[in-house]
Amino acid sequence: MLNIVLFGPPGAGKGTQSERLIAKFGLTHISTGDLLRSEIANQTELGLSAKKLMDVGQLVPDETVIGMISNKLSANMGSAGFIFDGFPRTVAQAEALDQLLQEHATEIVLMIALEVAPDELIKRLVKRGETSGRTDDNEETARKRIDVYNKETSPVANYYKEQDKYFAVDGIGSMDEIFDRITSVINKQTILNS
């Protein structure tokens, strides 16, 4: 089973590349934001408890998020694998994800980190804000989001480096060039792991 953690700062192109990876490798997309919205809309027990917390401005605890991921895994075990988008964000979440995947007799195969220089990210985010109308894609907010990303994810990157599962990919170039770099890393790793 091909399980990938796709990382990258805001504006790195994760959304674009994850769509292409899903199509090429037959992966199931797991985005914690999408899961939360789905569980809340379906009024599941996990969704209702998450909504109570969110309604009062609290973060949803890791256990709840892991429970939602577990449900998604169980419902899609026939998939060729999973692509985790924006999760895990902490080492505790990475450890919990590893434990959950072990319970399903699988594991993360690799973590792909799209690397893009901060000035390029800001340029991309500001442009996206102009074309999409996203008010959070302005220069000041973009800089803050990039700083938070760098502080949050550095320990997670190290966690996967220690397991020899971390692979940095240059996120500059055309969508096709970046996709080719990503698939090259995946193909090399799946050959080595088979």
Tab-separated table of C-alpha atoms in Angstrom:
chain	number	residue	atom	x	y	z
A	1	MET	CA	0.000	0.000	0.000
A	2	LEU	CA	1.412	3.371	-1.036
A	3	ASN	CA	0.893	5.803	1.847
A	4	ILE	CA	2.323	9.276	1.376
A	5	VAL	CA	2.497	12.327	3.605
A	6	LEU	CA	2.546	15.398	1.340
A	7	PHE	CA	4.044	18.442	3.000
A	8	GLY	CA	4.722	21.939	1.896
A	9	PRO	CA	4.127	25.470	3.056
A	10	PRO	CA	1.044	27.409	1.967
A	11	GLY	CA	1.387	28.149	-1.732
A	12	ALA	CA	3.771	25.255	-2.473
A	13	GLY	CA	1.250	23.515	-4.743
A	14	LYS	CA	0.173	20.627	-2.508
A	15	GLY	CA	-3.419	20.737	-3.705
A	16	THR	CA	-2.480	20.652	-7.379
A	17	GLN	CA	0.080	17.899	-6.934
A	18	SER	CA	-2.063	15.758	-4.611
A	19	GLU	CA	-4.868	15.712	-7.224
A	20	ARG	CA	-2.404	14.465	-9.830
A	21	LEU	CA	-0.934	11.840	-7.468
A	22	ILE	CA	-4.413	10.577	-6.605
A	23	ALA	CA	-5.211	10.157	-10.306
A	24	LYS	CA	-1.892	8.497	-11.205
A	25	PHE	CA	-1.575	6.076	-8.287
A	26	GLY	CA	-5.229	5.487	-7.330
A	27	LEU	CA	-4.772	6.950	-3.852
A	28	THR	CA	-7.442	8.029	-1.403
A	29	HIS	CA	-7.070	11.653	-0.277
A	30	ILE	CA	-7.124	12.299	3.459
A	31	SER	CA	-7.383	15.937	4.453
A	32	THR	CA	-8.203	16.587	8.089
A	33	GLY	CA	-10.175	19.711	7.163
A	34	ASP	CA	-12.322	17.726	4.726
A	35	LEU	CA	-12.777	14.951	7.287
A	36	LEU	CA	-13.910	17.387	9.971
A	37	ARG	CA	-16.427	19.019	7.642
A	38	SER	CA	-17.745	15.619	6.510
A	39	GLU	CA	-18.086	14.199	10.023
A	40	ILE	CA	-19.893	17.354	11.173
A	41	ALA	CA	-22.206	17.352	8.138
A	42	ASN	CA	-23.019	13.656	8.720
A	43	GLN	CA	-23.608	14.373	12.424
A	44	THR	CA	-21.415	11.462	13.544
A	45	GLU	CA	-20.471	11.144	17.198
A	46	LEU	CA	-16.934	12.335	16.389
A	47	GLY	CA	-18.275	15.168	14.257
A	48	LEU	CA	-20.660	16.396	16.923
A	49	SER	CA	-17.961	16.391	19.606
A	50	ALA	CA	-15.606	18.245	17.251
A	51	LYS	CA	-18.297	20.812	16.442
A	52	LYS	CA	-18.891	21.554	20.136
A	53	LEU	CA	-15.205	22.358	20.564
A	54	MET	CA	-14.944	24.367	17.351
A	55	ASP	CA	-18.040	26.391	18.233
A	56	VAL	CA	-16.281	27.693	21.345
A	57	GLY	CA	-12.998	28.324	19.535
A	58	GLN	CA	-11.100	25.285	20.790
A	59	LEU	CA	-8.879	23.004	18.741
A	60	VAL	CA	-10.104	19.511	17.993
A	61	PRO	CA	-7.962	17.060	20.014
A	62	ASP	CA	-5.647	14.650	18.232
A	63	GLU	CA	-7.653	11.638	19.439
A	64	THR	CA	-10.753	12.928	17.649
A	65	VAL	CA	-8.853	13.622	14.429
A	66	ILE	CA	-7.169	10.199	14.585
A	67	GLY	CA	-10.610	8.624	15.101
A	68	MET	CA	-11.855	10.328	11.950
A	69	ILE	CA	-8.794	9.158	10.020
A	70	SER	CA	-9.359	5.629	11.325
A	71	ASN	CA	-12.921	5.691	9.983
A	72	LYS	CA	-11.676	6.888	6.589
A	73	LEU	CA	-8.978	4.188	6.475
A	74	SER	CA	-11.442	1.450	7.415
A	75	ALA	CA	-13.890	2.585	4.742
A	76	ASN	CA	-11.193	2.636	2.039
A	77	MET	CA	-8.907	-0.331	2.731
A	78	GLY	CA	-9.345	-1.492	-0.873
A	79	SER	CA	-7.540	1.647	-2.031
A	80	ALA	CA	-4.041	1.482	-3.525
A	81	GLY	CA	-2.961	3.762	-0.682
A	82	PHE	CA	-3.546	7.082	1.000
A	83	ILE	CA	-2.194	10.573	0.598
A	84	PHE	CA	-2.194	12.588	3.820
A	85	ASP	CA	-2.510	16.288	3.090
A	86	GLY	CA	-1.642	18.659	5.938
A	87	PHE	CA	-1.426	15.886	8.502
A	88	PRO	CA	0.433	15.084	10.686
A	89	ARG	CA	1.517	18.527	11.895
A	90	THR	CA	3.152	17.429	15.152
A	91	VAL	CA	5.367	14.538	16.193
A	92	ALA	CA	2.593	13.297	18.512
A	93	GLN	CA	0.240	13.170	15.509
A	94	ALA	CA	2.889	11.382	13.412
A	95	GLU	CA	3.346	8.771	16.145
A	96	ALA	CA	-0.416	8.313	16.490
A	97	LEU	CA	-0.735	7.963	12.704
A	98	ASP	CA	2.024	5.329	12.648
A	99	GLN	CA	0.226	3.374	15.390
A	100	LEU	CA	-3.098	3.616	13.549
A	101	LEU	CA	-1.564	2.462	10.272
A	102	GLN	CA	0.119	-0.467	12.061
A	103	GLU	CA	-3.313	-1.500	13.314
A	104	HIS	CA	-4.367	-1.606	9.642
A	105	ALA	CA	-1.198	-3.586	8.723
A	106	THR	CA	0.315	-0.736	6.706
A	107	GLU	CA	2.668	2.232	7.154
A	108	ILE	CA	3.793	5.559	5.722
A	109	VAL	CA	6.087	4.798	2.790
A	110	LEU	CA	7.419	8.300	2.345
A	111	MET	CA	6.985	11.943	3.226
A	112	ILE	CA	7.369	14.318	0.308
A	113	ALA	CA	8.138	17.920	1.215
A	114	LEU	CA	7.649	20.488	-1.538
A	115	GLU	CA	10.346	23.110	-1.077
A	116	VAL	CA	9.771	26.628	-2.352
A	117	ALA	CA	11.631	29.806	-1.380
A	118	PRO	CA	9.626	32.154	0.894
A	119	ASP	CA	9.625	35.032	-1.622
A	120	GLU	CA	8.158	32.737	-4.302
A	121	LEU	CA	5.530	31.441	-1.869
A	122	ILE	CA	4.421	34.965	-1.010
A	123	LYS	CA	4.241	35.865	-4.691
A	124	ARG	CA	2.102	32.772	-5.376
A	125	LEU	CA	-0.197	33.376	-2.409
A	126	VAL	CA	-0.764	37.028	-3.236
A	127	LYS	CA	-1.529	36.076	-6.857
A	128	ARG	CA	-3.902	33.329	-5.672
A	129	GLY	CA	-5.628	35.877	-3.444
A	130	GLU	CA	-6.092	38.231	-6.385
A	131	THR	CA	-7.534	35.532	-8.653
A	132	SER	CA	-9.576	33.522	-6.131
A	133	GLY	CA	-10.754	36.294	-3.850
A	134	ARG	CA	-9.278	34.579	-0.782
A	135	THR	CA	-8.821	37.388	1.715
A	136	ASP	CA	-6.307	35.365	3.750
A	137	ASP	CA	-3.903	35.332	0.774
A	138	ASN	CA	-2.294	38.718	1.313
A	139	GLU	CA	1.380	39.414	1.962
A	140	GLU	CA	1.197	39.929	5.736
A	141	THR	CA	-0.961	36.866	6.393
A	142	ALA	CA	1.086	34.783	3.959
A	143	ARG	CA	4.308	35.578	5.839
A	144	LYS	CA	2.692	34.594	9.157
A	145	ARG	CA	1.313	31.336	7.729
A	146	ILE	CA	4.723	30.419	6.294
A	147	ASP	CA	6.436	31.160	9.636
A	148	VAL	CA	3.905	29.020	11.526
A	149	TYR	CA	4.325	26.214	8.997
A	150	ASN	CA	8.116	26.269	9.339
A	151	LYS	CA	7.972	26.224	13.156
A	152	GLU	CA	5.274	23.526	13.322
A	153	THR	CA	6.561	21.088	10.780
A	154	SER	CA	10.306	21.082	11.327
A	155	PRO	CA	10.065	18.449	14.104
A	156	VAL	CA	7.740	16.320	11.934
A	157	ALA	CA	10.201	16.454	9.043
A	158	ASN	CA	12.924	15.303	11.433
A	159	TYR	CA	10.682	12.469	12.630
A	160	TYR	CA	10.414	11.129	9.071
A	161	LYS	CA	14.113	11.817	8.363
A	162	GLU	CA	14.996	9.533	11.278
A	163	GLN	CA	12.970	6.784	9.549
A	164	ASP	CA	14.599	7.494	6.149
A	165	LYS	CA	11.183	8.401	4.757
A	166	TYR	CA	11.705	12.143	4.200
A	167	PHE	CA	12.237	13.360	0.633
A	168	ALA	CA	12.545	17.021	-0.300
A	169	VAL	CA	11.341	17.903	-3.790
A	170	ASP	CA	12.031	21.206	-5.544
A	171	GLY	CA	8.645	22.903	-5.836
A	172	ILE	CA	9.779	25.468	-8.432
A	173	GLY	CA	8.975	24.926	-12.102
A	174	SER	CA	5.990	23.953	-14.189
A	175	MET	CA	3.294	21.715	-12.693
A	176	ASP	CA	4.532	18.911	-14.951
A	177	GLU	CA	8.179	19.335	-13.928
A	178	ILE	CA	7.292	19.236	-10.234
A	179	PHE	CA	4.986	16.250	-10.753
A	180	ASP	CA	7.743	14.389	-12.606
A	181	ARG	CA	10.132	15.013	-9.684
A	182	ILE	CA	7.577	13.723	-7.187
A	183	THR	CA	6.728	10.610	-9.205
A	184	SER	CA	10.423	9.895	-9.692
A	185	VAL	CA	10.915	9.850	-5.900
A	186	ILE	CA	7.825	7.648	-5.438
A	187	ASN	CA	8.899	5.215	-8.144
A	188	LYS	CA	12.424	4.902	-6.694
A	189	GLN	CA	11.085	4.317	-3.167
A	190	THR	CA	8.459	1.779	-4.168
A	191	ILE	CA	11.110	-0.183	-6.094
A	192	LEU	CA	13.459	-0.090	-3.071
A	193	ASN	CA	10.690	-1.144	-0.691
A	194	SER	CA	9.367	-4.021	-2.803
